[in-house]
Amino acid sequence: MKLSRLSLAALAGAALFVPSIAGAQPAVESGVLAHGGSYLMASEPASPTTALDIWFRAPDDGYGTAVPGLAQVSATAAAAAKLESGRTLAQAVQEAGGTLGISVFHDIIGISVVVPTSDARSALASLTAAYFNPSIDAGALHDAQSDATILAFQQQYEPDELMHDLLFTQLFEAGAAHDPPIPFSASDVAQVTLDEVSGFARRAFRAGNAFVTLSGNVDPSILSAVTEGNGGNPDAPLVGTPVSAVPQPLSQEGPEPSMGLAWVGPPISDERAATALDFIADYLFRPGTGTFARQLQHDGDDVGVNGQFITLHDPGVLVVTVEGSDDTHLQEEIVDAISALEQPLSAVDFAAAREAFLYHVGEDTQTAAEEADNLGWYAAEGEPTYAPGGEIYDNIAESLDSQYVAATVRRYLTRPTIVRIEPSPAPKGSSS
């Protein structure tokens, strides 16, 4: 699955989370936009909302000399810059009663808008104008830096997000995957200059590098609202550089005990292996239903565990995070639970687990926003037809068998990278 973290800019409006029609996912239409870039559209006419995304391939720390937080600041600044109407994209979405989300990862950037269908055409025009023809000034930069500073502080108190970033820092020795999209130090954000942001925006946010995804109540006529763009081709997907076969464990102090484990997995092009790792994460660690997650609840442990395979161009990464504990015994139990899958499940148990997995995939792609988000992520990572909930993904999931899943565990999940957050010691003289 794609990484579930979504960093919402402070500029976002009120939430619009309206489920799409239950049942089979809609057919996806794809094509090339008139002024550059490509689109994928999943139309559900009965939906009361429309989801509009733009995804770009770009390194989170810029091109050439690394600038921590550059993509995050640039993406937010574009949403805070005034358009020809005199409003910003953020204001236009807010006035429509919609939501604006900005998601920055080490290799791709997603901007997500959800609005009532009556406002979809004008929202798409504003969204594409803001990014295909950005006009970022000092005021927009200031707003973006303020927003990124808040996020930098917040992530220190979000164990799941912090674990993801620290694990990637350990897994990848250099490049965009090594550096977190939102810097660990808020002071880095203040160092980003207007020239750096403007240069990054011109290169990363051009129409030719865009994947526009549309879902919900939408039809092809809306595409004529896109009037900006100068053609061109998308950048190639970024490739991560794994460190040595046995990355060193990391421990640091923090506000809450937590830990993370990660394994380098297959690229997105190995669709069956990637789907098998999605299945493993769901079977063991899905909150509420995963066998390991339920065992923790049964034992009365006051901890939260989550796992997901983050599907990336090359390589993907399986991540398991724990909030509320840095206990080495629990770490060993997680490793043992994964290692146990080296022996195939019984036919009956596997069939039930696979059906549950397929149900969860459908459950996680219920809304127009989730559909557009998935389409954009998988297109930007290089396999647009492989998005979960679609026919290809479902067929691959149904083809899984316990022997293949066991072989996938033996191939990829033997040597985890470990990151642990240990509570800071109480100041001297304080009471316990």
PDB file of N, CA, C and O in Angstrom, residues 229-289:
ATOM      1  N   GLY A 229       0.058  25.073 -18.650  1.00  0.00           N
ATOM      2  CA  GLY A 229       0.979  23.980 -18.959  1.00  0.00           C
ATOM      3  C   GLY A 229       1.702  24.177 -20.265  1.00  0.00           C
ATOM      4  O   GLY A 229       1.162  24.778 -21.204  1.00  0.00           O
ATOM      5  N   ASN A 230       2.927  23.664 -20.327  1.00  0.00           N
ATOM      6  CA  ASN A 230       3.763  23.809 -21.523  1.00  0.00           C
ATOM      7  C   ASN A 230       4.319  22.478 -22.004  1.00  0.00           C
ATOM      8  O   ASN A 230       5.427  22.415 -22.546  1.00  0.00           O
ATOM      9  N   GLY A 231       3.580  21.397 -21.797  1.00  0.00           N
ATOM     10  CA  GLY A 231       3.995  20.106 -22.319  1.00  0.00           C
ATOM     11  C   GLY A 231       5.205  19.537 -21.612  1.00  0.00           C
ATOM     12  O   GLY A 231       5.514  19.871 -20.472  1.00  0.00           O
ATOM     13  N   GLY A 232       5.909  18.656 -22.297  1.00  0.00           N
ATOM     14  CA  GLY A 232       7.092  18.020 -21.737  1.00  0.00           C
ATOM     15  C   GLY A 232       6.786  16.637 -21.200  1.00  0.00           C
ATOM     16  O   GLY A 232       5.642  16.179 -21.205  1.00  0.00           O
ATOM     17  N   ASN A 233       7.837  15.975 -20.747  1.00  0.00           N
ATOM     18  CA  ASN A 233       7.728  14.610 -20.253  1.00  0.00           C
ATOM     19  C   ASN A 233       7.991  14.559 -18.752  1.00  0.00           C
ATOM     20  O   ASN A 233       8.712  15.407 -18.204  1.00  0.00           O
ATOM     21  N   PRO A 234       7.460  13.547 -18.064  1.00  0.00           N
ATOM     22  CA  PRO A 234       7.709  13.446 -16.617  1.00  0.00           C
ATOM     23  C   PRO A 234       9.131  13.007 -16.321  1.00  0.00           C
ATOM     24  O   PRO A 234       9.783  12.340 -17.135  1.00  0.00           O
ATOM     25  N   ASP A 235       9.623  13.396 -15.162  1.00  0.00           N
ATOM     26  CA  ASP A 235      10.895  12.878 -14.687  1.00  0.00           C
ATOM     27  C   ASP A 235      10.784  11.379 -14.476  1.00  0.00           C
ATOM     28  O   ASP A 235       9.698  10.842 -14.241  1.00  0.00           O
ATOM     29  N   ALA A 236      11.914  10.694 -14.528  1.00  0.00           N
ATOM     30  CA  ALA A 236      11.933   9.272 -14.205  1.00  0.00           C
ATOM     31  C   ALA A 236      11.680   9.090 -12.704  1.00  0.00           C
ATOM     32  O   ALA A 236      12.040   9.953 -11.905  1.00  0.00           O
ATOM     33  N   PRO A 237      11.060   7.993 -12.302  1.00  0.00           N
ATOM     34  CA  PRO A 237      10.874   7.750 -10.860  1.00  0.00           C
ATOM     35  C   PRO A 237      12.217   7.678 -10.148  1.00  0.00           C
ATOM     36  O   PRO A 237      13.217   7.215 -10.705  1.00  0.00           O
ATOM     37  N   LEU A 238      12.233   8.142  -8.902  1.00  0.00           N
ATOM     38  CA  LEU A 238      13.453   8.102  -8.111  1.00  0.00           C
ATOM     39  C   LEU A 238      13.703   6.690  -7.599  1.00  0.00           C
ATOM     40  O   LEU A 238      12.772   5.960  -7.276  1.00  0.00           O
ATOM     41  N   VAL A 239      14.969   6.342  -7.513  1.00  0.00           N
ATOM     42  CA  VAL A 239      15.383   5.046  -6.996  1.00  0.00           C
ATOM     43  C   VAL A 239      16.149   5.263  -5.708  1.00  0.00           C
ATOM     44  O   VAL A 239      17.059   6.093  -5.643  1.00  0.00           O
ATOM     45  N   GLY A 240      15.790   4.533  -4.643  1.00  0.00           N
ATOM     46  CA  GLY A 240      16.485   4.640  -3.370  1.00  0.00           C
ATOM     47  C   GLY A 240      17.800   3.871  -3.390  1.00  0.00           C
ATOM     48  O   GLY A 240      18.023   2.996  -4.223  1.00  0.00           O
ATOM     49  N   THR A 241      18.680   4.222  -2.479  1.00  0.00           N
ATOM     50  CA  THR A 241      19.966   3.544  -2.364  1.00  0.00           C
ATOM     51  C   THR A 241      20.056   2.886  -0.994  1.00  0.00           C
ATOM     52  O   THR A 241      20.351   3.546  -0.001  1.00  0.00           O
ATOM     53  N   PRO A 242      19.815   1.570  -0.884  1.00  0.00           N
ATOM     54  CA  PRO A 242      19.872   0.931   0.427  1.00  0.00           C
ATOM     55  C   PRO A 242      21.281   0.954   0.998  1.00  0.00           C
ATOM     56  O   PRO A 242      22.278   0.975   0.267  1.00  0.00           O
ATOM     57  N   VAL A 243      21.371   0.920   2.293  1.00  0.00           N
ATOM     58  CA  VAL A 243      22.659   0.852   2.956  1.00  0.00           C
ATOM     59  C   VAL A 243      23.131  -0.593   2.949  1.00  0.00           C
ATOM     60  O   VAL A 243      22.608  -1.428   2.218  1.00  0.00           O
ATOM     61  N   SER A 244      24.096  -0.913   3.797  1.00  0.00           N
ATOM     62  CA  SER A 244      24.625  -2.264   3.858  1.00  0.00           C
ATOM     63  C   SER A 244      23.522  -3.253   4.230  1.00  0.00           C
ATOM     64  O   SER A 244      22.444  -2.873   4.682  1.00  0.00           O
ATOM     65  N   ALA A 245      23.821  -4.519   4.048  1.00  0.00           N
ATOM     66  CA  ALA A 245      22.816  -5.558   4.290  1.00  0.00           C
ATOM     67  C   ALA A 245      22.346  -5.579   5.740  1.00  0.00           C
ATOM     68  O   ALA A 245      21.251  -6.063   6.028  1.00  0.00           O
ATOM     69  N   VAL A 246      23.147  -5.068   6.658  1.00  0.00           N
ATOM     70  CA  VAL A 246      22.771  -5.053   8.074  1.00  0.00           C
ATOM     71  C   VAL A 246      22.915  -3.635   8.614  1.00  0.00           C
ATOM     72  O   VAL A 246      23.913  -3.285   9.244  1.00  0.00           O
ATOM     73  N   PRO A 247      21.921  -2.754   8.362  1.00  0.00           N
ATOM     74  CA  PRO A 247      22.002  -1.386   8.886  1.00  0.00           C
ATOM     75  C   PRO A 247      22.077  -1.395  10.411  1.00  0.00           C
ATOM     76  O   PRO A 247      21.514  -2.262  11.079  1.00  0.00           O
ATOM     77  N   GLN A 248      22.778  -0.408  10.961  1.00  0.00           N
ATOM     78  CA  GLN A 248      22.960  -0.335  12.403  1.00  0.00           C
ATOM     79  C   GLN A 248      21.670   0.116  13.095  1.00  0.00           C
ATOM     80  O   GLN A 248      20.962   0.984  12.591  1.00  0.00           O
ATOM     81  N   PRO A 249      21.349  -0.477  14.257  1.00  0.00           N
ATOM     82  CA  PRO A 249      20.178  -0.010  15.015  1.00  0.00           C
ATOM     83  C   PRO A 249      20.414   1.396  15.546  1.00  0.00           C
ATOM     84  O   PRO A 249      21.550   1.832  15.715  1.00  0.00           O
ATOM     85  N   LEU A 250      19.329   2.098  15.796  1.00  0.00           N
ATOM     86  CA  LEU A 250      19.401   3.472  16.280  1.00  0.00           C
ATOM     87  C   LEU A 250      18.534   3.612  17.518  1.00  0.00           C
ATOM     88  O   LEU A 250      17.396   3.137  17.544  1.00  0.00           O
ATOM     89  N   SER A 251      19.062   4.264  18.542  1.00  0.00           N
ATOM     90  CA  SER A 251      18.289   4.604  19.733  1.00  0.00           C
ATOM     91  C   SER A 251      18.474   6.078  20.021  1.00  0.00           C
ATOM     92  O   SER A 251      19.581   6.615  19.880  1.00  0.00           O
ATOM     93  N   GLN A 252      17.381   6.729  20.390  1.00  0.00           N
ATOM     94  CA  GLN A 252      17.470   8.126  20.781  1.00  0.00           C
ATOM     95  C   GLN A 252      16.381   8.431  21.798  1.00  0.00           C
ATOM     96  O   GLN A 252      15.409   7.694  21.938  1.00  0.00           O
ATOM     97  N   GLU A 253      16.572   9.535  22.495  1.00  0.00           N
ATOM     98  CA  GLU A 253      15.599   9.928  23.499  1.00  0.00           C
ATOM     99  C   GLU A 253      14.416  10.629  22.840  1.00  0.00           C
ATOM    100  O   GLU A 253      14.545  11.248  21.797  1.00  0.00           O
ATOM    101  N   GLY A 254      13.262  10.495  23.483  1.00  0.00           N
ATOM    102  CA  GLY A 254      12.060  11.132  22.981  1.00  0.00           C
ATOM    103  C   GLY A 254      10.996  11.202  24.047  1.00  0.00           C
ATOM    104  O   GLY A 254      11.183  10.707  25.168  1.00  0.00           O
ATOM    105  N   PRO A 255       9.845  11.785  23.721  1.00  0.00           N
ATOM    106  CA  PRO A 255       8.793  11.991  24.728  1.00  0.00           C
ATOM    107  C   PRO A 255       8.031  10.733  25.098  1.00  0.00           C
ATOM    108  O   PRO A 255       7.408  10.675  26.153  1.00  0.00           O
ATOM    109  N   GLU A 256       8.050   9.716  24.225  1.00  0.00           N
ATOM    110  CA  GLU A 256       7.226   8.526  24.459  1.00  0.00           C
ATOM    111  C   GLU A 256       7.967   7.297  23.972  1.00  0.00           C
ATOM    112  O   GLU A 256       8.556   7.317  22.879  1.00  0.00           O
ATOM    113  N   PRO A 257       7.974   6.205  24.738  1.00  0.00           N
ATOM    114  CA  PRO A 257       8.653   5.001  24.255  1.00  0.00           C
ATOM    115  C   PRO A 257       7.967   4.465  23.000  1.00  0.00           C
ATOM    116  O   PRO A 257       6.750   4.374  22.933  1.00  0.00           O
ATOM    117  N   SER A 258       8.762   4.131  22.013  1.00  0.00           N
ATOM    118  CA  SER A 258       8.232   3.596  20.765  1.00  0.00           C
ATOM    119  C   SER A 258       9.367   2.942  20.005  1.00  0.00           C
ATOM    120  O   SER A 258      10.543   3.121  20.337  1.00  0.00           O
ATOM    121  N   MET A 259       9.021   2.188  18.999  1.00  0.00           N
ATOM    122  CA  MET A 259      10.058   1.563  18.189  1.00  0.00           C
ATOM    123  C   MET A 259       9.512   1.244  16.808  1.00  0.00           C
ATOM    124  O   MET A 259       8.292   1.220  16.577  1.00  0.00           O
ATOM    125  N   GLY A 260      10.441   1.021  15.895  1.00  0.00           N
ATOM    126  CA  GLY A 260      10.078   0.680  14.534  1.00  0.00           C
ATOM    127  C   GLY A 260      11.018  -0.363  13.970  1.00  0.00           C
ATOM    128  O   GLY A 260      12.201  -0.420  14.333  1.00  0.00           O
ATOM    129  N   LEU A 261      10.496  -1.193  13.108  1.00  0.00           N
ATOM    130  CA  LEU A 261      11.274  -2.198  12.405  1.00  0.00           C
ATOM    131  C   LEU A 261      10.989  -2.038  10.919  1.00  0.00           C
ATOM    132  O   LEU A 261       9.850  -1.757  10.529  1.00  0.00           O
ATOM    133  N   ALA A 262      11.998  -2.238  10.088  1.00  0.00           N
ATOM    134  CA  ALA A 262      11.806  -2.077   8.647  1.00  0.00           C
ATOM    135  C   ALA A 262      12.670  -3.068   7.884  1.00  0.00           C
ATOM    136  O   ALA A 262      13.781  -3.412   8.311  1.00  0.00           O
ATOM    137  N   TRP A 263      12.131  -3.528   6.759  1.00  0.00           N
ATOM    138  CA  TRP A 263      12.823  -4.438   5.867  1.00  0.00           C
ATOM    139  C   TRP A 263      12.736  -3.892   4.440  1.00  0.00           C
ATOM    140  O   TRP A 263      11.661  -3.464   3.999  1.00  0.00           O
ATOM    141  N   VAL A 264      13.829  -3.925   3.701  1.00  0.00           N
ATOM    142  CA  VAL A 264      13.804  -3.537   2.288  1.00  0.00           C
ATOM    143  C   VAL A 264      13.122  -4.643   1.498  1.00  0.00           C
ATOM    144  O   VAL A 264      13.459  -5.829   1.629  1.00  0.00           O
ATOM    145  N   GLY A 265      12.132  -4.259   0.680  1.00  0.00           N
ATOM    146  CA  GLY A 265      11.344  -5.231  -0.063  1.00  0.00           C
ATOM    147  C   GLY A 265      11.479  -5.064  -1.566  1.00  0.00           C
ATOM    148  O   GLY A 265      12.411  -4.414  -2.055  1.00  0.00           O
ATOM    149  N   PRO A 266      10.536  -5.617  -2.319  1.00  0.00           N
ATOM    150  CA  PRO A 266      10.611  -5.586  -3.779  1.00  0.00           C
ATOM    151  C   PRO A 266      10.233  -4.218  -4.342  1.00  0.00           C
ATOM    152  O   PRO A 266       9.563  -3.421  -3.681  1.00  0.00           O
ATOM    153  N   PRO A 267      10.631  -3.941  -5.588  1.00  0.00           N
ATOM    154  CA  PRO A 267      10.154  -2.730  -6.268  1.00  0.00           C
ATOM    155  C   PRO A 267       8.700  -2.889  -6.677  1.00  0.00           C
ATOM    156  O   PRO A 267       8.147  -3.998  -6.688  1.00  0.00           O
ATOM    157  N   ILE A 268       8.074  -1.785  -7.039  1.00  0.00           N
ATOM    158  CA  ILE A 268       6.667  -1.820  -7.434  1.00  0.00           C
ATOM    159  C   ILE A 268       6.449  -2.682  -8.672  1.00  0.00           C
ATOM    160  O   ILE A 268       5.363  -3.250  -8.862  1.00  0.00           O
ATOM    161  N   SER A 269       7.480  -2.819  -9.504  1.00  0.00           N
ATOM    162  CA  SER A 269       7.322  -3.618 -10.723  1.00  0.00           C
ATOM    163  C   SER A 269       7.137  -5.103 -10.428  1.00  0.00           C
ATOM    164  O   SER A 269       6.593  -5.846 -11.250  1.00  0.00           O
ATOM    165  N   ASP A 270       7.588  -5.567  -9.257  1.00  0.00           N
ATOM    166  CA  ASP A 270       7.353  -6.955  -8.849  1.00  0.00           C
ATOM    167  C   ASP A 270       6.010  -6.984  -8.124  1.00  0.00           C
ATOM    168  O   ASP A 270       5.927  -7.074  -6.895  1.00  0.00           O
ATOM    169  N   GLU A 271       4.944  -6.932  -8.892  1.00  0.00           N
ATOM    170  CA  GLU A 271       3.619  -6.691  -8.329  1.00  0.00           C
ATOM    171  C   GLU A 271       3.158  -7.814  -7.417  1.00  0.00           C
ATOM    172  O   GLU A 271       2.511  -7.569  -6.392  1.00  0.00           O
ATOM    173  N   ARG A 272       3.501  -9.040  -7.741  1.00  0.00           N
ATOM    174  CA  ARG A 272       3.011 -10.144  -6.904  1.00  0.00           C
ATOM    175  C   ARG A 272       3.717 -10.144  -5.547  1.00  0.00           C
ATOM    176  O   ARG A 272       3.079 -10.343  -4.510  1.00  0.00           O
ATOM    177  N   ALA A 273       5.016  -9.915  -5.544  1.00  0.00           N
ATOM    178  CA  ALA A 273       5.737  -9.870  -4.271  1.00  0.00           C
ATOM    179  C   ALA A 273       5.275  -8.676  -3.437  1.00  0.00           C
ATOM    180  O   ALA A 273       5.125  -8.785  -2.213  1.00  0.00           O
ATOM    181  N   ALA A 274       5.043  -7.536  -4.083  1.00  0.00           N
ATOM    182  CA  ALA A 274       4.553  -6.362  -3.353  1.00  0.00           C
ATOM    183  C   ALA A 274       3.190  -6.641  -2.738  1.00  0.00           C
ATOM    184  O   ALA A 274       2.916  -6.267  -1.588  1.00  0.00           O
ATOM    185  N   THR A 275       2.324  -7.309  -3.469  1.00  0.00           N
ATOM    186  CA  THR A 275       1.000  -7.632  -2.946  1.00  0.00           C
ATOM    187  C   THR A 275       1.098  -8.632  -1.805  1.00  0.00           C
ATOM    188  O   THR A 275       0.337  -8.551  -0.820  1.00  0.00           O
ATOM    189  N   ALA A 276       2.037  -9.570  -1.908  1.00  0.00           N
ATOM    190  CA  ALA A 276       2.238 -10.524  -0.815  1.00  0.00           C
ATOM    191  C   ALA A 276       2.651  -9.806   0.466  1.00  0.00           C
ATOM    192  O   ALA A 276       2.201 -10.163   1.567  1.00  0.00           O
ATOM    193  N   LEU A 277       3.478  -8.782   0.359  1.00  0.00           N
ATOM    194  CA  LEU A 277       3.884  -8.032   1.545  1.00  0.00           C
ATOM    195  C   LEU A 277       2.744  -7.166   2.068  1.00  0.00           C
ATOM    196  O   LEU A 277       2.619  -6.955   3.280  1.00  0.00           O
ATOM    197  N   ASP A 278       1.898  -6.661   1.183  1.00  0.00           N
ATOM    198  CA  ASP A 278       0.661  -6.008   1.642  1.00  0.00           C
ATOM    199  C   ASP A 278      -0.167  -6.991   2.468  1.00  0.00           C
ATOM    200  O   ASP A 278      -0.703  -6.641   3.529  1.00  0.00           O
ATOM    201  N   PHE A 279      -0.291  -8.208   1.970  1.00  0.00           N
ATOM    202  CA  PHE A 279      -1.060  -9.239   2.673  1.00  0.00           C
ATOM    203  C   PHE A 279      -0.471  -9.528   4.044  1.00  0.00           C
ATOM    204  O   PHE A 279      -1.197  -9.617   5.048  1.00  0.00           O
ATOM    205  N   ILE A 280       0.841  -9.653   4.132  1.00  0.00           N
ATOM    206  CA  ILE A 280       1.501  -9.968   5.404  1.00  0.00           C
ATOM    207  C   ILE A 280       1.246  -8.861   6.421  1.00  0.00           C
ATOM    208  O   ILE A 280       0.924  -9.129   7.592  1.00  0.00           O
ATOM    209  N   ALA A 281       1.390  -7.604   5.994  1.00  0.00           N
ATOM    210  CA  ALA A 281       1.141  -6.483   6.901  1.00  0.00           C
ATOM    211  C   ALA A 281      -0.301  -6.498   7.396  1.00  0.00           C
ATOM    212  O   ALA A 281      -0.573  -6.242   8.578  1.00  0.00           O
ATOM    213  N   ASP A 282      -1.230  -6.791   6.498  1.00  0.00           N
ATOM    214  CA  ASP A 282      -2.643  -6.834   6.872  1.00  0.00           C
ATOM    215  C   ASP A 282      -2.926  -8.010   7.808  1.00  0.00           C
ATOM    216  O   ASP A 282      -3.605  -7.860   8.830  1.00  0.00           O
ATOM    217  N   TYR A 283      -2.402  -9.168   7.496  1.00  0.00           N
ATOM    218  CA  TYR A 283      -2.676 -10.380   8.271  1.00  0.00           C
ATOM    219  C   TYR A 283      -2.158 -10.269   9.701  1.00  0.00           C
ATOM    220  O   TYR A 283      -2.834 -10.686  10.657  1.00  0.00           O
ATOM    221  N   LEU A 284      -0.979  -9.678   9.882  1.00  0.00           N
ATOM    222  CA  LEU A 284      -0.373  -9.622  11.210  1.00  0.00           C
ATOM    223  C   LEU A 284      -0.698  -8.350  11.982  1.00  0.00           C
ATOM    224  O   LEU A 284      -0.962  -8.398  13.187  1.00  0.00           O
ATOM    225  N   PHE A 285      -0.681  -7.195  11.291  1.00  0.00           N
ATOM    226  CA  PHE A 285      -0.581  -5.939  12.024  1.00  0.00           C
ATOM    227  C   PHE A 285      -1.722  -4.949  11.822  1.00  0.00           C
ATOM    228  O   PHE A 285      -1.698  -3.873  12.414  1.00  0.00           O
ATOM    229  N   ARG A 286      -2.703  -5.277  11.017  1.00  0.00           N
ATOM    230  CA  ARG A 286      -3.795  -4.324  10.833  1.00  0.00           C
ATOM    231  C   ARG A 286      -4.494  -4.092  12.177  1.00  0.00           C
ATOM    232  O   ARG A 286      -4.942  -5.058  12.827  1.00  0.00           O
ATOM    233  N   PRO A 287      -4.616  -2.829  12.622  1.00  0.00           N
ATOM    234  CA  PRO A 287      -5.255  -2.566  13.921  1.00  0.00           C
ATOM    235  C   PRO A 287      -6.673  -3.143  13.967  1.00  0.00           C
ATOM    236  O   PRO A 287      -7.470  -2.949  13.056  1.00  0.00           O
ATOM    237  N   GLY A 288      -6.934  -3.878  15.030  1.00  0.00           N
ATOM    238  CA  GLY A 288      -8.267  -4.428  15.244  1.00  0.00           C
ATOM    239  C   GLY A 288      -8.482  -5.815  14.701  1.00  0.00           C
ATOM    240  O   GLY A 288      -9.287  -6.580  15.242  1.00  0.00           O
ATOM    241  N   THR A 289      -7.777  -6.185  13.604  1.00  0.00           N
ATOM    242  CA  THR A 289      -8.017  -7.492  12.994  1.00  0.00           C
ATOM    243  C   THR A 289      -6.761  -8.322  12.806  1.00  0.00           C
ATOM    244  O   THR A 289      -6.852  -9.545  12.695  1.00  0.00           O
TER     245      THR A 289
END
